Amino acid sequence: MDDTIQLRKYWRRGATGITFKLKDELHHPQFCWPRTLLSYPLIFEPEGIRADQLHLIDQETGKEVPFQLTEQQTNGIDLVSARLHFFSDLPSGATRCFRLQRERGKEEQQETRDKMRAEVEGETIVLYAGALQVRIPASQTVSAQIAPGPIIQMKREHGWIGNGTVQGGRLGICSLETRQIEIGPLFVTYQIRYHFVGGATYTATVRAILNYDFVELSEQMQDLEQQAGASMQIAWDKFSPTHRFSSTWPGSQQASDYVAPEGEPELYQWRAIDDPIVVGYNGEDPAFFGRSRVEQPEEDFAFTVGPYAPSYAWNIRSHATFWDRKNAESLGVFIRNPDRWDDQAYALWASADILQIHFRYKQGKLHWTCPLANGTRQIGIAFYNHAKDLHVLKEQDRQAQELAERYDIPLSQALTNTRYLTTYTRHLHHWYSTLNLDLVKDWILTYSGTRPKVFFQEGQINSARQLWQKLFTGSEGPRLIAQGINELAGYLNIGQRPIYDYFLDGYNRHSAQLTTQQQAEVDALFLLTAYISAREEIVLLLRMLGGHPNFMADGKAVLPCFAWLYPDHTLAGEWRDIFETFLTLVGTFHTRPELPALQARGGRWTESLAVYLWAFLRPVVSGNFLGLMTDERNRCAQPFLGL
């Protein structure tokens, strides 16, 4: 399916404009989208529409909203197609409506008068994006093993930090070419291409977005073998971190276990930057992060940034934060788009180390190493005031208060279920990557089609009220999507088990007793869960096979369940197909020989048949049965699952 074609917006003949509407269907206090750069591909059917004639109007205020057009195609004068970009937030329960038209609106919003700009300074270019400034290299001949990196330095109120380089390893670097891709009122994009001896290239695309706290870095490596040892490195000069956070792994995941004597959540006992992490052997087969060891921070941190590690093996995380408590500065890195991280290895269990970002802290300086090898990667590099880390922690208590009031539960229960250790960088990853509003805006989270008849006769949930409260306030289940994906404080593949255990049958049995609004909100949460489950964050299928077979089954077998619950949804058929593909891949690749490098014994299955096979079969059989009821196709009847 071509999403670009599907999601195009048309300015039809005879129309006076195009309307863009965003609506939060969940009405849940924890689902609250921040100001985000949105993008819409446009087709202009009538002639006579020019870019300089267009105005974007906020329908609520009547004021003009800043926008930027890219990918413009004309017939010489008039627009034929373009991509429209503008900013919007989406608070809980809110609606936002904008209209692109020829008529002017009221006075401009303040943000309209803020402008992006780029200025040449010697052999560098400085990108100004509001409070954040980024220094990148200009085109130059290098003829050396080391060249200026695509991100040389970053700056906020306290001055420039960092020294970014590209290191060729065994290869010399011939030159780098920098060109401006686009510049406008909302963002500026530059492409820097590095040429290595022998013909390999590293292409880095840097995008700075107005008033964002991070810069986007998209990378593509071609003909650059891992054995060459090339890397992009940043030594963070003039930044003195005191603490770090990726997850609380390998310690307790309960926030209450980290409360400092003062008792305030923002004063948690965080891990010091050079305090060694003791990593204990977890007894799994394979041993995801090796045998027991004591981290040596001056050589390599115990955690890295990469797409995926199985549940409870948190050495590979999608974000990492470092901060200087004294000077109130924070620095972070996160995966901006998991679909653009491809190491071309198709690893099993956990992400290959080929492109993972490594960290070390030596002689008072933080170092990042981003290996360069064939493939692609997209990350966000954040630099902001540490007060924002504290703010996201304080927001948990505010959300708990709203949760208690809206769903009529004790405040103590709401606080327990919404407090978790986090940072602003993790917040950025969640709301600008996993649940990016530019992605979610195109998801269909309403349903008016046919529904299955009452099929389940019994279950753990005894009333519509219990279903409602448990689903939207409980300590487990899809509500936790608001707190992160593949995070223990958030939603995991094994976090899908309550759907099989009681949510699915509970909704089937008690939905008629819910109000129309309540039913719409349950639909929105379940459909959101289906979209998330179909993507790669919970269980990876496209670029690697992520995790244990039973955990993978938890993640993907809900798809035919939701397709049964919402048979007329546009993607119901696709969800069943993804489930079938999952079964084929697991049946193929989890039949393996002994793998000493992974400390895994060989066998027909990758886990104990006596212990874990049931954990695979239970969700698979449930999903297959409901899929069979929907379209009479038995997806388990394939040779790949034969014993």
Short mmCIF file of C-alpha atoms in Angstrom, two decimals, residues 57-396:
data_model
loop_
_atom_site.label_atom_id
_atom_site.label_comp_id
_atom_site.label_asym_id
_atom_site.label_seq_id
_atom_site.Cartn_x
_atom_site.Cartn_y
_atom_site.Cartn_z
CA ILE A 57 -5.85 29.87 9.00
CA ASP A 58 -6.50 28.56 12.50
CA GLN A 59 -10.28 28.03 12.33
CA GLU A 60 -10.73 28.61 16.05
CA THR A 61 -8.96 31.98 16.26
CA GLY A 62 -9.11 33.13 12.65
CA LYS A 63 -5.40 33.98 12.82
CA GLU A 64 -2.84 33.11 10.20
CA VAL A 65 -0.55 30.19 11.00
CA PRO A 66 3.02 29.94 9.66
CA PHE A 67 3.59 27.18 7.14
CA GLN A 68 6.23 25.92 4.74
CA LEU A 69 5.84 24.30 1.34
CA THR A 70 8.35 21.77 0.01
CA GLU A 71 8.44 19.37 -2.96
CA GLN A 72 6.63 21.96 -5.05
CA GLN A 73 5.73 20.97 -8.60
CA THR A 74 4.25 23.49 -11.00
CA ASN A 75 3.13 23.66 -14.61
CA GLY A 76 5.45 26.61 -14.97
CA ILE A 77 3.46 29.04 -12.81
CA ASP A 78 0.63 27.31 -10.99
CA LEU A 79 0.98 24.66 -8.26
CA VAL A 80 0.27 21.07 -9.25
CA SER A 81 1.45 19.41 -6.03
CA ALA A 82 3.39 20.23 -2.89
CA ARG A 83 3.96 19.14 0.69
CA LEU A 84 2.53 21.39 3.39
CA HIS A 85 4.18 21.70 6.81
CA PHE A 86 2.83 23.48 9.88
CA PHE A 87 2.83 23.16 13.67
CA SER A 88 0.00 21.97 15.90
CA ASP A 89 -0.45 20.43 19.31
CA LEU A 90 -3.34 18.21 20.42
CA PRO A 91 -4.22 18.35 24.13
CA SER A 92 -6.36 15.67 25.71
CA GLY A 93 -9.90 15.77 24.33
CA ALA A 94 -9.12 18.71 22.02
CA THR A 95 -9.87 19.42 18.38
CA ARG A 96 -7.67 21.49 16.07
CA CYS A 97 -8.83 22.71 12.67
CA PHE A 98 -6.88 24.58 9.99
CA ARG A 99 -7.74 25.71 6.48
CA LEU A 100 -5.45 26.45 3.56
CA GLN A 101 -7.03 29.15 1.41
CA ARG A 102 -6.40 32.26 -0.65
CA GLU A 103 -8.12 34.69 1.72
CA ARG A 104 -6.08 36.31 4.46
CA GLY A 105 -6.83 35.73 8.13
CA LYS A 106 -6.48 38.00 11.13
CA GLU A 107 -3.12 39.22 12.43
CA GLU A 108 -0.25 36.77 12.32
CA GLN A 109 0.58 34.59 15.30
CA GLN A 110 3.77 35.51 17.14
CA GLU A 111 5.51 32.42 15.81
CA THR A 112 5.01 33.70 12.26
CA ARG A 113 7.53 36.44 12.98
CA ASP A 114 10.16 33.96 14.21
CA LYS A 115 12.39 32.88 11.36
CA MET A 116 14.87 30.12 10.70
CA ARG A 117 18.19 31.19 9.30
CA ALA A 118 21.58 29.80 8.34
CA GLU A 119 24.83 31.81 8.39
CA VAL A 120 28.28 30.90 7.10
CA GLU A 121 31.09 31.22 9.67
CA GLY A 122 34.45 30.32 8.17
CA GLU A 123 34.37 26.66 7.15
CA THR A 124 31.15 26.08 9.08
CA ILE A 125 27.47 26.95 8.80
CA VAL A 126 25.40 27.86 11.87
CA LEU A 127 21.71 26.93 11.87
CA TYR A 128 19.53 29.13 14.07
CA ALA A 129 16.35 27.39 15.27
CA GLY A 130 15.14 29.61 18.09
CA ALA A 131 16.91 28.93 21.38
CA LEU A 132 18.93 26.08 19.85
CA GLN A 133 21.83 26.66 17.45
CA VAL A 134 23.70 23.97 15.54
CA ARG A 135 27.07 24.20 13.81
CA ILE A 136 27.65 22.01 10.73
CA PRO A 137 30.59 21.88 8.29
CA ALA A 138 30.71 23.71 4.99
CA SER A 139 32.05 21.98 1.85
CA GLN A 140 35.79 21.35 2.01
CA THR A 141 38.62 19.13 0.89
CA VAL A 142 39.87 16.89 3.68
CA SER A 143 42.48 14.30 2.59
CA ALA A 144 42.85 12.91 6.11
CA GLN A 145 41.54 10.22 8.45
CA ILE A 146 39.42 12.72 10.40
CA ALA A 147 36.93 15.35 9.17
CA PRO A 148 34.50 17.72 10.88
CA GLY A 149 31.34 15.82 11.81
CA PRO A 150 27.82 16.58 10.54
CA ILE A 151 27.06 17.97 14.01
CA ILE A 152 30.13 19.87 15.14
CA GLN A 153 28.67 21.83 18.05
CA MET A 154 25.40 22.84 19.68
CA LYS A 155 24.55 25.96 21.64
CA ARG A 156 21.97 27.33 24.02
CA GLU A 157 22.26 30.16 26.55
CA HIS A 158 25.55 29.00 28.09
CA GLY A 159 27.61 28.78 24.89
CA TRP A 160 28.83 26.16 22.44
CA ILE A 161 29.45 22.55 23.49
CA GLY A 162 30.85 19.57 21.64
CA ASN A 163 33.43 18.62 19.04
CA GLY A 164 31.95 16.33 16.40
CA THR A 165 34.13 14.44 13.92
CA VAL A 166 33.90 11.74 11.27
CA GLN A 167 36.71 9.22 11.60
CA GLY A 168 37.55 7.06 8.65
CA GLY A 169 39.06 4.16 10.57
CA ARG A 170 41.04 2.23 7.97
CA LEU A 171 39.81 4.56 5.21
CA GLY A 172 40.94 8.04 4.32
CA ILE A 173 38.38 10.79 3.81
CA CYS A 174 38.73 12.70 0.52
CA SER A 175 36.18 15.47 0.84
CA LEU A 176 32.83 16.53 2.14
CA GLU A 177 30.13 18.36 0.20
CA THR A 178 27.47 20.43 1.94
CA ARG A 179 24.34 21.68 0.23
CA GLN A 180 21.17 23.33 1.39
CA ILE A 181 18.10 21.19 0.71
CA GLU A 182 15.43 23.60 1.97
CA ILE A 183 15.03 26.64 4.16
CA GLY A 184 11.84 28.35 5.26
CA PRO A 185 10.09 29.84 8.27
CA LEU A 186 9.68 26.47 10.05
CA PHE A 187 12.79 24.41 9.36
CA VAL A 188 16.08 24.28 7.50
CA THR A 189 17.66 21.15 6.03
CA TYR A 190 21.24 20.59 4.92
CA GLN A 191 22.89 17.52 3.42
CA ILE A 192 26.55 16.72 4.09
CA ARG A 193 28.14 13.96 2.00
CA TYR A 194 31.50 12.46 2.94
CA HIS A 195 33.59 10.70 0.29
CA PHE A 196 36.05 8.01 1.40
CA VAL A 197 39.03 6.56 -0.39
CA GLY A 198 37.76 3.64 -2.44
CA GLY A 199 34.34 5.15 -3.19
CA ALA A 200 32.37 4.65 0.04
CA THR A 201 30.07 7.50 1.09
CA TYR A 202 28.41 8.71 4.27
CA THR A 203 25.47 11.06 3.73
CA ALA A 204 24.19 13.00 6.74
CA THR A 205 21.04 15.08 6.48
CA VAL A 206 20.64 17.63 9.28
CA ARG A 207 17.28 19.27 9.90
CA ALA A 208 16.80 22.02 12.49
CA ILE A 209 13.17 22.81 13.35
CA LEU A 210 11.97 26.09 14.79
CA ASN A 211 11.84 26.04 18.62
CA TYR A 212 12.49 22.31 18.86
CA ASP A 213 14.87 21.19 21.59
CA PHE A 214 16.56 18.72 19.28
CA VAL A 215 18.13 18.55 15.85
CA GLU A 216 17.31 15.68 13.50
CA LEU A 217 20.15 13.67 11.95
CA SER A 218 19.40 11.19 9.15
CA GLU A 219 22.28 9.02 7.96
CA GLN A 220 22.94 6.75 5.01
CA MET A 221 26.11 4.71 4.55
CA GLN A 222 26.93 3.11 1.19
CA ASP A 223 29.80 0.75 0.29
CA LEU A 224 31.09 1.29 3.82
CA GLU A 225 31.89 -2.06 5.38
CA GLN A 226 31.80 -2.53 9.15
CA GLN A 227 35.39 -3.79 9.06
CA ALA A 228 36.58 -0.34 7.97
CA GLY A 229 35.94 0.90 11.50
CA ALA A 230 34.55 4.29 10.43
CA SER A 231 32.50 6.28 12.94
CA MET A 232 30.87 9.58 13.71
CA GLN A 233 32.05 10.72 17.13
CA ILE A 234 31.18 13.60 19.41
CA ALA A 235 33.36 14.58 22.36
CA TRP A 236 31.16 16.83 24.46
CA ASP A 237 33.60 19.61 25.36
CA LYS A 238 32.39 22.24 27.83
CA PHE A 239 29.62 19.96 29.08
CA SER A 240 30.10 18.36 32.49
CA PRO A 241 27.41 15.74 33.11
CA THR A 242 26.81 14.56 36.64
CA HIS A 243 24.11 11.94 35.96
CA ARG A 244 22.75 9.65 33.25
CA PHE A 245 19.60 7.71 32.46
CA SER A 246 18.55 5.20 29.85
CA SER A 247 16.46 2.95 32.07
CA THR A 248 16.69 1.71 35.64
CA TRP A 249 18.00 -1.60 34.26
CA PRO A 250 19.38 -3.77 35.71
CA GLY A 251 17.87 -2.55 38.98
CA SER A 252 14.32 -2.17 40.22
CA GLN A 253 11.76 -0.74 37.81
CA GLN A 254 9.62 0.72 40.62
CA ALA A 255 9.90 4.51 40.87
CA SER A 256 9.22 4.42 44.60
CA ASP A 257 12.49 2.54 45.11
CA TYR A 258 14.46 5.57 43.93
CA VAL A 259 12.83 8.33 45.97
CA ALA A 260 15.46 10.45 47.73
CA PRO A 261 15.09 11.31 51.44
CA GLU A 262 13.39 14.60 50.53
CA GLY A 263 10.58 12.55 49.04
CA GLU A 264 10.00 14.62 45.88
CA PRO A 265 9.79 12.68 42.58
CA GLU A 266 12.13 15.14 40.83
CA LEU A 267 14.78 14.29 43.44
CA TYR A 268 15.04 10.61 42.58
CA GLN A 269 18.37 8.97 43.28
CA TRP A 270 19.68 8.94 39.72
CA ARG A 271 22.72 7.03 38.49
CA ALA A 272 25.90 9.14 38.62
CA ILE A 273 27.71 9.57 35.32
CA ASP A 274 30.68 7.42 36.37
CA ASP A 275 29.01 5.11 38.91
CA PRO A 276 29.62 1.59 37.51
CA ILE A 277 26.56 -0.51 36.74
CA VAL A 278 26.72 -4.09 37.97
CA VAL A 279 25.19 -6.31 35.29
CA GLY A 280 24.06 -9.69 36.55
CA TYR A 281 23.55 -12.73 34.34
CA ASN A 282 19.82 -13.10 33.77
CA GLY A 283 19.79 -16.86 33.14
CA GLU A 284 18.06 -16.61 29.76
CA ASP A 285 19.07 -18.67 26.76
CA PRO A 286 20.44 -16.88 24.83
CA ALA A 287 22.14 -14.54 27.30
CA PHE A 288 21.11 -11.24 25.77
CA PHE A 289 23.74 -9.09 27.42
CA GLY A 290 26.38 -11.68 28.30
CA ARG A 291 27.69 -12.95 31.59
CA SER A 292 27.85 -11.04 34.84
CA ARG A 293 30.19 -8.07 34.76
CA VAL A 294 30.93 -4.68 36.26
CA GLU A 295 30.64 -1.77 33.84
CA GLN A 296 33.75 0.29 33.13
CA PRO A 297 32.30 3.71 32.24
CA GLU A 298 35.62 5.06 30.97
CA GLU A 299 35.65 2.36 28.27
CA ASP A 300 32.03 1.66 27.36
CA PHE A 301 28.72 2.22 29.13
CA ALA A 302 26.62 -0.85 29.87
CA PHE A 303 23.77 0.57 27.79
CA THR A 304 23.64 1.63 24.15
CA VAL A 305 21.06 3.30 21.91
CA GLY A 306 19.54 0.99 19.33
CA PRO A 307 16.12 -0.15 18.08
CA TYR A 308 15.36 -3.17 20.22
CA ALA A 309 16.19 -5.44 23.12
CA PRO A 310 13.74 -8.08 24.38
CA SER A 311 11.71 -7.40 27.50
CA TYR A 312 13.77 -7.23 30.68
CA ALA A 313 17.04 -7.03 28.71
CA TRP A 314 17.35 -3.27 28.76
CA ASN A 315 20.97 -2.80 27.75
CA ILE A 316 19.75 -1.58 24.35
CA ARG A 317 17.49 1.43 24.69
CA SER A 318 15.92 3.85 22.22
CA HIS A 319 17.04 6.91 24.21
CA ALA A 320 19.70 8.11 26.63
CA THR A 321 19.99 11.28 28.73
CA PHE A 322 22.96 12.95 30.40
CA TRP A 323 22.71 16.05 32.56
CA ASP A 324 24.71 18.53 34.56
CA ARG A 325 22.75 19.17 37.74
CA LYS A 326 24.99 22.10 38.72
CA ASN A 327 24.59 24.08 35.49
CA ALA A 328 21.06 22.78 34.72
CA GLU A 329 21.94 21.51 31.24
CA SER A 330 20.77 18.26 29.68
CA LEU A 331 21.90 16.42 26.58
CA GLY A 332 20.14 13.47 25.03
CA VAL A 333 19.91 11.22 22.01
CA PHE A 334 16.93 9.20 20.82
CA ILE A 335 15.76 7.24 17.80
CA ARG A 336 13.79 9.72 15.74
CA ASN A 337 12.26 7.19 13.35
CA PRO A 338 12.67 3.42 13.88
CA ASP A 339 11.66 2.78 10.26
CA ARG A 340 14.85 4.54 9.16
CA TRP A 341 17.20 2.45 11.29
CA ASP A 342 18.39 -0.43 9.14
CA ASP A 343 21.69 -2.20 9.85
CA GLN A 344 21.02 -4.73 7.03
CA ALA A 345 21.84 -7.63 9.38
CA TYR A 346 18.34 -9.04 10.07
CA ALA A 347 19.40 -9.98 13.58
CA LEU A 348 17.61 -12.39 15.90
CA TRP A 349 16.67 -11.66 19.52
CA ALA A 350 18.11 -8.17 19.88
CA SER A 351 19.43 -5.48 17.54
CA ALA A 352 22.84 -6.09 16.01
CA ASP A 353 25.61 -3.92 17.40
CA ILE A 354 26.57 -2.66 13.93
CA LEU A 355 24.95 0.79 14.21
CA GLN A 356 24.25 1.04 17.94
CA ILE A 357 25.43 4.24 19.63
CA HIS A 358 28.00 3.73 22.38
CA PHE A 359 28.99 6.02 25.24
CA ARG A 360 31.93 6.45 27.56
CA TYR A 361 32.98 8.97 30.19
CA LYS A 362 36.72 9.45 30.43
CA GLN A 363 38.79 12.11 32.17
CA GLY A 364 35.74 14.28 32.83
CA LYS A 365 34.40 14.20 29.27
CA LEU A 366 31.41 12.42 27.72
CA HIS A 367 32.02 10.72 24.37
CA TRP A 368 29.50 9.35 21.87
CA THR A 369 30.49 6.86 19.17
CA CYS A 370 28.11 6.25 16.26
CA PRO A 371 29.53 3.46 14.04
CA LEU A 372 29.32 4.01 10.29
CA ALA A 373 28.57 0.92 8.21
CA ASN A 374 26.22 0.06 5.36
CA GLY A 375 22.67 0.98 6.29
CA THR A 376 20.59 3.88 7.54
CA ARG A 377 19.92 5.53 10.89
CA GLN A 378 17.86 8.50 12.07
CA ILE A 379 18.30 10.07 15.50
CA GLY A 380 17.44 13.22 17.39
CA ILE A 381 20.13 15.00 19.41
CA ALA A 382 18.60 17.12 22.17
CA PHE A 383 20.15 19.96 24.19
CA TYR A 384 17.92 21.74 26.70
CA ASN A 385 17.51 23.16 30.19
CA HIS A 386 17.46 20.44 32.85
CA ALA A 387 14.29 22.02 34.25
CA LYS A 388 12.42 20.23 31.47
CA ASP A 389 13.50 16.88 32.90
CA LEU A 390 11.99 17.91 36.21
CA HIS A 391 8.86 19.24 34.53
CA VAL A 392 7.94 15.92 32.90
CA LEU A 393 8.20 14.31 36.35
CA LYS A 394 5.95 16.94 37.92
CA GLU A 395 3.45 16.47 35.10
CA GLN A 396 2.89 12.90 36.27
#
